[in-house]
Amino acid sequence: MYERYLNGMQSHTLHAWASGSKSMTGTIAALLAHEGLFSLDEVVATYLPELQHSGFGDATIRQVMDMTTAVTYSDARTDTVTENWEYGIAMGWRSKPADYTKPETSYDFLPTMKKDGEHGVRFTYQTPNTDVLAWLIKRLSKQSLADVMQERIWSKLGVERDAFWIVGSAAVETAGSGLITTLRDMARFGQMLLQKGQFNGQQIIPEAAISDIERGGDPDAFARGPAGNPMSAGYSYHYQWWIAPNAQAYYALGYGGQHLYIHPRAQLVVAKFSSYPTPTPDGREFYSAFAAFPALVKELIG
């Protein structure tokens, strides 16, 4: 095991996962789906009738998990951090202007998203997919995302510190970006996944759910996604995880350089927190890891 902290970080320091939080939400959803709480092939509106007339209404839960929903923001203004100006306000990431009269919570915002094309064809990275999953989990489990995570995963890992979720204006977890933990506890979560869901003598997540994650998504749908992505060649996105070519490894990735990398064959887990002073809009600050991590694998397995 190798462990190192820089710039004042210590083993007990809490840090945001940023968009790596999506992979925690997706893992919880996979766990509950394999236990039969909901069907991945059922459409969203079956469980969340509030979204029946939105772009998500006739998408399957599996398409939400893999971000192959054909939805678009009703407001065209983009935002390099929050993806969309109105969405950033609804989630609490941006201050609300004095004259603002549009959606103020995720529950208000998600029904405004419109359908734009055919679901299941093209990967498009949009955080509201993760918010739909969190809403589904809350609705069907009758618990908050934080409570489900604590009960089903965190309390069983032997963690060193409590985890925290940043909440939006409706006191709802920001499921796509708001998880905060220590680095060691992130690594524990990754080690549990590497061990097919087993940890501390318990089967925390069904092995079948881990196998589903490892199987990866549709590389063709991923390749049809936005141009200019250096991960496009052979990658896929599945259950809110980024999947390496040939499904050899899977990543949780977060704005500013957050990583959780799992390579089953090499028996390797890499957890990394970063705090770049000026993160790039497209996340180029963590692309170097796409060379570094395979280099580690090469040293381990040749």
Short mmCIF file of C-alpha atoms in Angstrom, two decimals:
data_model
loop_
_atom_site.label_atom_id
_atom_site.label_comp_id
_atom_site.label_asym_id
_atom_site.label_seq_id
_atom_site.Cartn_x
_atom_site.Cartn_y
_atom_site.Cartn_z
CA MET A 1 0.00 0.00 0.00
CA TYR A 2 1.22 3.52 -0.83
CA GLU A 3 -0.20 6.60 0.88
CA ARG A 4 0.88 10.25 0.60
CA TYR A 5 -0.61 13.63 1.54
CA LEU A 6 0.46 17.07 0.31
CA ASN A 7 -0.38 20.74 0.87
CA GLY A 8 -1.76 20.35 4.36
CA MET A 9 -3.98 17.35 3.64
CA GLN A 10 -3.87 14.59 6.26
CA SER A 11 -5.42 11.15 6.63
CA HIS A 12 -8.34 12.58 8.63
CA THR A 13 -9.03 15.50 6.24
CA LEU A 14 -12.45 15.59 4.61
CA HIS A 15 -12.60 16.36 0.89
CA ALA A 16 -15.28 16.54 -1.78
CA TRP A 17 -15.62 13.77 -4.35
CA ALA A 18 -17.22 16.28 -6.76
CA SER A 19 -18.69 14.29 -9.65
CA GLY A 20 -17.15 11.12 -8.28
CA SER A 21 -20.24 11.22 -6.06
CA LYS A 22 -22.22 9.97 -9.05
CA SER A 23 -20.48 6.60 -8.80
CA MET A 24 -21.58 6.22 -5.17
CA THR A 25 -25.17 7.03 -6.15
CA GLY A 26 -24.99 4.61 -9.08
CA THR A 27 -23.59 1.84 -6.89
CA ILE A 28 -26.41 2.29 -4.38
CA ALA A 29 -28.93 2.16 -7.23
CA ALA A 30 -27.32 -1.03 -8.57
CA LEU A 31 -27.48 -2.61 -5.12
CA LEU A 32 -31.19 -1.81 -4.71
CA ALA A 33 -32.05 -2.91 -8.25
CA HIS A 34 -30.41 -6.29 -7.69
CA GLU A 35 -32.43 -6.65 -4.51
CA GLY A 36 -35.60 -6.09 -6.54
CA LEU A 37 -36.62 -2.64 -5.28
CA PHE A 38 -37.09 -1.51 -8.89
CA SER A 39 -36.50 -2.76 -12.42
CA LEU A 40 -33.75 -1.22 -14.51
CA ASP A 41 -35.86 -1.80 -17.62
CA GLU A 42 -38.92 0.06 -16.32
CA VAL A 43 -39.48 3.64 -17.43
CA VAL A 44 -38.90 6.54 -15.07
CA ALA A 45 -42.52 7.70 -15.02
CA THR A 46 -43.61 4.36 -13.53
CA TYR A 47 -41.85 5.29 -10.30
CA LEU A 48 -41.77 9.08 -10.58
CA PRO A 49 -45.04 10.22 -12.17
CA GLU A 50 -43.94 13.81 -11.60
CA LEU A 51 -41.54 13.28 -14.54
CA GLN A 52 -44.11 11.75 -16.90
CA HIS A 53 -44.21 14.80 -19.16
CA SER A 54 -40.50 15.56 -18.94
CA GLY A 55 -37.75 14.26 -21.17
CA PHE A 56 -37.04 11.55 -18.62
CA GLY A 57 -40.58 10.15 -18.54
CA ASP A 58 -40.19 7.37 -21.12
CA ALA A 59 -36.49 6.68 -20.50
CA THR A 60 -35.64 3.44 -18.71
CA ILE A 61 -33.82 3.47 -15.39
CA ARG A 62 -30.95 1.68 -17.15
CA GLN A 63 -30.67 4.56 -19.63
CA VAL A 64 -30.63 7.03 -16.73
CA MET A 65 -27.90 4.95 -15.05
CA ASP A 66 -25.79 4.98 -18.24
CA MET A 67 -26.60 8.60 -19.19
CA THR A 68 -28.00 7.63 -22.57
CA THR A 69 -31.17 9.62 -21.98
CA ALA A 70 -32.02 12.07 -24.76
CA VAL A 71 -32.84 15.08 -22.62
CA THR A 72 -31.89 18.73 -22.84
CA TYR A 73 -32.05 21.79 -20.64
CA SER A 74 -34.97 24.13 -21.30
CA ASP A 75 -32.67 27.07 -20.61
CA ALA A 76 -29.89 27.33 -23.20
CA ARG A 77 -27.36 29.10 -21.01
CA THR A 78 -24.43 26.81 -20.26
CA ASP A 79 -22.24 26.96 -17.18
CA THR A 80 -18.73 25.51 -17.05
CA VAL A 81 -19.18 24.27 -13.47
CA THR A 82 -22.86 23.40 -13.07
CA GLU A 83 -23.64 22.56 -16.75
CA ASN A 84 -26.58 24.95 -16.90
CA TRP A 85 -27.29 28.32 -15.27
CA GLU A 86 -30.81 27.52 -14.03
CA TYR A 87 -29.74 24.08 -12.86
CA GLY A 88 -26.92 25.63 -10.84
CA ILE A 89 -29.42 27.85 -9.03
CA ALA A 90 -31.87 25.03 -8.41
CA MET A 91 -29.12 22.88 -6.89
CA GLY A 92 -27.80 25.68 -4.71
CA TRP A 93 -24.44 26.05 -6.46
CA ARG A 94 -25.22 29.57 -7.67
CA SER A 95 -26.82 32.52 -5.90
CA LYS A 96 -30.43 33.23 -6.83
CA PRO A 97 -30.93 36.65 -8.46
CA ALA A 98 -33.44 38.93 -6.74
CA ASP A 99 -35.87 38.72 -9.67
CA TYR A 100 -35.51 34.97 -10.21
CA THR A 101 -38.86 33.19 -10.73
CA LYS A 102 -37.78 29.84 -12.20
CA PRO A 103 -37.12 26.42 -10.56
CA GLU A 104 -35.55 26.65 -7.12
CA THR A 105 -35.10 22.94 -6.29
CA SER A 106 -34.19 19.79 -8.17
CA TYR A 107 -37.78 18.60 -7.83
CA ASP A 108 -38.92 21.75 -9.60
CA PHE A 109 -36.17 21.65 -12.19
CA LEU A 110 -36.17 18.02 -13.40
CA PRO A 111 -39.74 18.17 -14.81
CA THR A 112 -38.67 21.09 -17.05
CA MET A 113 -36.09 19.06 -18.98
CA LYS A 114 -37.26 18.19 -22.48
CA LYS A 115 -36.75 15.17 -24.71
CA ASP A 116 -34.40 15.70 -27.64
CA GLY A 117 -33.97 12.55 -29.71
CA GLU A 118 -34.16 8.83 -28.97
CA HIS A 119 -33.15 7.39 -25.64
CA GLY A 120 -30.41 4.77 -25.55
CA VAL A 121 -28.53 5.91 -28.64
CA ARG A 122 -26.00 8.47 -27.43
CA PHE A 123 -24.08 9.07 -24.23
CA THR A 124 -24.45 12.63 -22.95
CA TYR A 125 -22.94 13.53 -19.60
CA GLN A 126 -25.67 15.36 -17.66
CA THR A 127 -25.77 15.42 -13.87
CA PRO A 128 -29.60 15.59 -13.67
CA ASN A 129 -29.60 11.86 -14.52
CA THR A 130 -28.02 11.30 -11.11
CA ASP A 131 -30.64 13.50 -9.45
CA VAL A 132 -33.35 11.30 -11.00
CA LEU A 133 -31.67 8.22 -9.50
CA ALA A 134 -31.50 9.85 -6.06
CA TRP A 135 -35.18 10.81 -6.28
CA LEU A 136 -36.05 7.24 -7.28
CA ILE A 137 -34.03 5.83 -4.36
CA LYS A 138 -35.71 8.18 -1.90
CA ARG A 139 -39.21 7.47 -3.25
CA LEU A 140 -38.97 3.68 -3.22
CA SER A 141 -36.80 3.13 -0.14
CA LYS A 142 -38.63 5.82 1.88
CA GLN A 143 -35.21 6.96 3.09
CA SER A 144 -32.86 9.75 2.12
CA LEU A 145 -29.85 8.93 -0.04
CA ALA A 146 -27.62 9.64 2.97
CA ASP A 147 -29.56 7.24 5.19
CA VAL A 148 -29.46 4.47 2.59
CA MET A 149 -25.73 4.94 2.12
CA GLN A 150 -25.11 4.94 5.86
CA GLU A 151 -27.25 1.88 6.54
CA ARG A 152 -26.25 -0.24 3.56
CA ILE A 153 -22.61 0.71 2.95
CA TRP A 154 -20.89 3.20 5.23
CA SER A 155 -21.74 1.56 8.55
CA LYS A 156 -20.26 -1.72 7.29
CA LEU A 157 -16.91 -0.50 5.95
CA GLY A 158 -15.16 0.20 9.24
CA VAL A 159 -14.66 3.81 8.18
CA GLU A 160 -12.57 6.30 10.14
CA ARG A 161 -14.95 9.26 9.81
CA ASP A 162 -18.57 10.02 9.00
CA ALA A 163 -19.36 10.90 5.41
CA PHE A 164 -21.33 14.01 4.51
CA TRP A 165 -23.56 15.08 1.65
CA ILE A 166 -23.96 18.70 0.60
CA VAL A 167 -27.68 19.45 0.35
CA GLY A 168 -29.56 21.78 -1.96
CA SER A 169 -32.25 24.29 -1.14
CA ALA A 170 -34.85 21.55 -0.63
CA ALA A 171 -32.51 19.79 1.85
CA VAL A 172 -31.96 17.10 -0.81
CA GLU A 173 -28.52 15.58 -1.30
CA THR A 174 -26.64 16.85 -4.34
CA ALA A 175 -26.29 13.27 -5.52
CA GLY A 176 -24.10 14.04 -8.51
CA SER A 177 -21.43 16.10 -6.79
CA GLY A 178 -21.90 16.52 -3.04
CA LEU A 179 -20.26 13.58 -1.26
CA ILE A 180 -17.48 14.42 1.23
CA THR A 181 -15.23 11.80 2.93
CA THR A 182 -11.63 11.13 3.86
CA LEU A 183 -9.29 9.65 1.27
CA ARG A 184 -8.81 6.46 3.28
CA ASP A 185 -12.55 5.89 3.44
CA MET A 186 -12.87 6.46 -0.30
CA ALA A 187 -10.17 3.81 -0.74
CA ARG A 188 -12.05 1.43 1.58
CA PHE A 189 -15.13 1.79 -0.61
CA GLY A 190 -13.00 1.02 -3.66
CA GLN A 191 -11.40 -2.00 -1.99
CA MET A 192 -14.84 -3.36 -1.14
CA LEU A 193 -15.81 -3.10 -4.81
CA LEU A 194 -12.54 -4.75 -5.87
CA GLN A 195 -13.42 -7.64 -3.54
CA LYS A 196 -16.75 -8.17 -5.33
CA GLY A 197 -18.71 -6.45 -2.57
CA GLN A 198 -17.13 -8.34 0.33
CA PHE A 199 -15.52 -6.44 3.19
CA ASN A 200 -15.12 -6.93 6.94
CA GLY A 201 -16.51 -10.45 6.60
CA GLN A 202 -19.76 -9.22 5.02
CA GLN A 203 -21.26 -9.21 1.54
CA ILE A 204 -22.06 -5.49 1.50
CA ILE A 205 -23.09 -5.26 -2.15
CA PRO A 206 -24.35 -8.27 -4.14
CA GLU A 207 -21.59 -9.80 -6.23
CA ALA A 208 -23.93 -9.75 -9.23
CA ALA A 209 -24.25 -5.97 -8.93
CA ILE A 210 -20.46 -5.58 -8.94
CA SER A 211 -20.22 -7.86 -11.97
CA ASP A 212 -22.76 -5.65 -13.72
CA ILE A 213 -20.63 -2.58 -13.10
CA GLU A 214 -17.49 -4.35 -14.29
CA ARG A 215 -19.23 -5.44 -17.49
CA GLY A 216 -19.34 -1.84 -18.70
CA GLY A 217 -21.68 0.00 -21.00
CA ASP A 218 -22.06 0.52 -24.75
CA PRO A 219 -18.84 1.86 -26.35
CA ASP A 220 -20.77 2.78 -29.50
CA ALA A 221 -23.21 4.96 -27.55
CA PHE A 222 -20.24 6.55 -25.77
CA ALA A 223 -18.46 7.23 -29.08
CA ARG A 224 -21.57 9.02 -30.36
CA GLY A 225 -21.28 11.43 -27.45
CA PRO A 226 -19.82 14.93 -27.60
CA ALA A 227 -16.74 15.27 -29.78
CA GLY A 228 -13.33 16.08 -28.37
CA ASN A 229 -13.45 13.71 -25.40
CA PRO A 230 -10.00 12.07 -25.04
CA MET A 231 -11.69 9.08 -23.40
CA SER A 232 -13.83 8.30 -26.44
CA ALA A 233 -11.75 5.48 -27.96
CA GLY A 234 -13.18 2.28 -26.51
CA TYR A 235 -14.52 3.80 -23.29
CA SER A 236 -18.08 3.50 -22.04
CA TYR A 237 -20.20 4.81 -19.17
CA HIS A 238 -22.19 2.42 -17.02
CA TYR A 239 -24.08 2.68 -13.73
CA GLN A 240 -22.53 6.14 -13.22
CA TRP A 241 -18.97 4.85 -13.63
CA TRP A 242 -16.49 5.60 -16.42
CA ILE A 243 -15.37 2.31 -17.95
CA ALA A 244 -11.92 1.82 -19.52
CA PRO A 245 -11.52 0.12 -22.94
CA ASN A 246 -12.41 -3.57 -22.93
CA ALA A 247 -13.91 -3.02 -19.45
CA GLN A 248 -10.52 -3.60 -17.87
CA ALA A 249 -11.04 -0.96 -15.18
CA TYR A 250 -13.62 1.52 -13.93
CA TYR A 251 -13.30 5.05 -12.58
CA ALA A 252 -15.14 7.56 -10.45
CA LEU A 253 -14.03 10.99 -11.66
CA GLY A 254 -14.66 14.42 -10.19
CA TYR A 255 -14.13 18.04 -11.15
CA GLY A 256 -10.77 19.34 -9.96
CA GLY A 257 -8.99 15.99 -10.23
CA GLN A 258 -10.82 13.49 -7.99
CA HIS A 259 -10.28 9.80 -8.78
CA LEU A 260 -11.27 6.36 -7.64
CA TYR A 261 -9.76 3.80 -10.01
CA ILE A 262 -10.42 0.06 -9.76
CA HIS A 263 -8.64 -2.54 -11.90
CA PRO A 264 -9.88 -6.02 -10.96
CA ARG A 265 -7.26 -8.08 -12.82
CA ALA A 266 -4.36 -6.10 -11.33
CA GLN A 267 -6.06 -6.08 -7.91
CA LEU A 268 -5.41 -2.34 -7.85
CA VAL A 269 -7.35 0.50 -6.21
CA VAL A 270 -6.18 4.10 -6.52
CA ALA A 271 -7.93 6.87 -4.55
CA LYS A 272 -6.83 10.45 -5.23
CA PHE A 273 -8.09 13.83 -4.06
CA SER A 274 -6.93 17.02 -5.76
CA SER A 275 -7.67 20.70 -5.32
CA TYR A 276 -6.53 22.45 -8.47
CA PRO A 277 -6.66 26.22 -8.03
CA THR A 278 -8.11 26.70 -11.53
CA PRO A 279 -9.83 23.50 -12.75
CA THR A 280 -10.44 23.46 -16.48
CA PRO A 281 -14.03 23.40 -17.79
CA ASP A 282 -13.48 20.06 -19.53
CA GLY A 283 -11.56 18.45 -16.67
CA ARG A 284 -8.19 18.14 -18.41
CA GLU A 285 -6.45 18.29 -15.02
CA PHE A 286 -7.22 14.62 -14.43
CA TYR A 287 -6.53 13.24 -17.90
CA SER A 288 -2.88 12.54 -17.00
CA ALA A 289 -4.15 9.76 -14.75
CA PHE A 290 -5.40 7.92 -17.83
CA ALA A 291 -1.73 7.32 -18.61
CA ALA A 292 -0.45 6.97 -15.05
CA PHE A 293 -2.90 4.34 -13.85
CA PRO A 294 -2.39 1.95 -16.80
CA ALA A 295 1.36 2.35 -16.24
CA LEU A 296 0.89 1.09 -12.69
CA VAL A 297 -1.13 -1.82 -14.01
CA LYS A 298 1.65 -2.68 -16.46
CA GLU A 299 4.15 -2.83 -13.60
CA LEU A 300 1.85 -5.12 -11.64
CA ILE A 301 0.77 -7.59 -14.32
CA GLY A 302 3.09 -6.91 -17.28
#
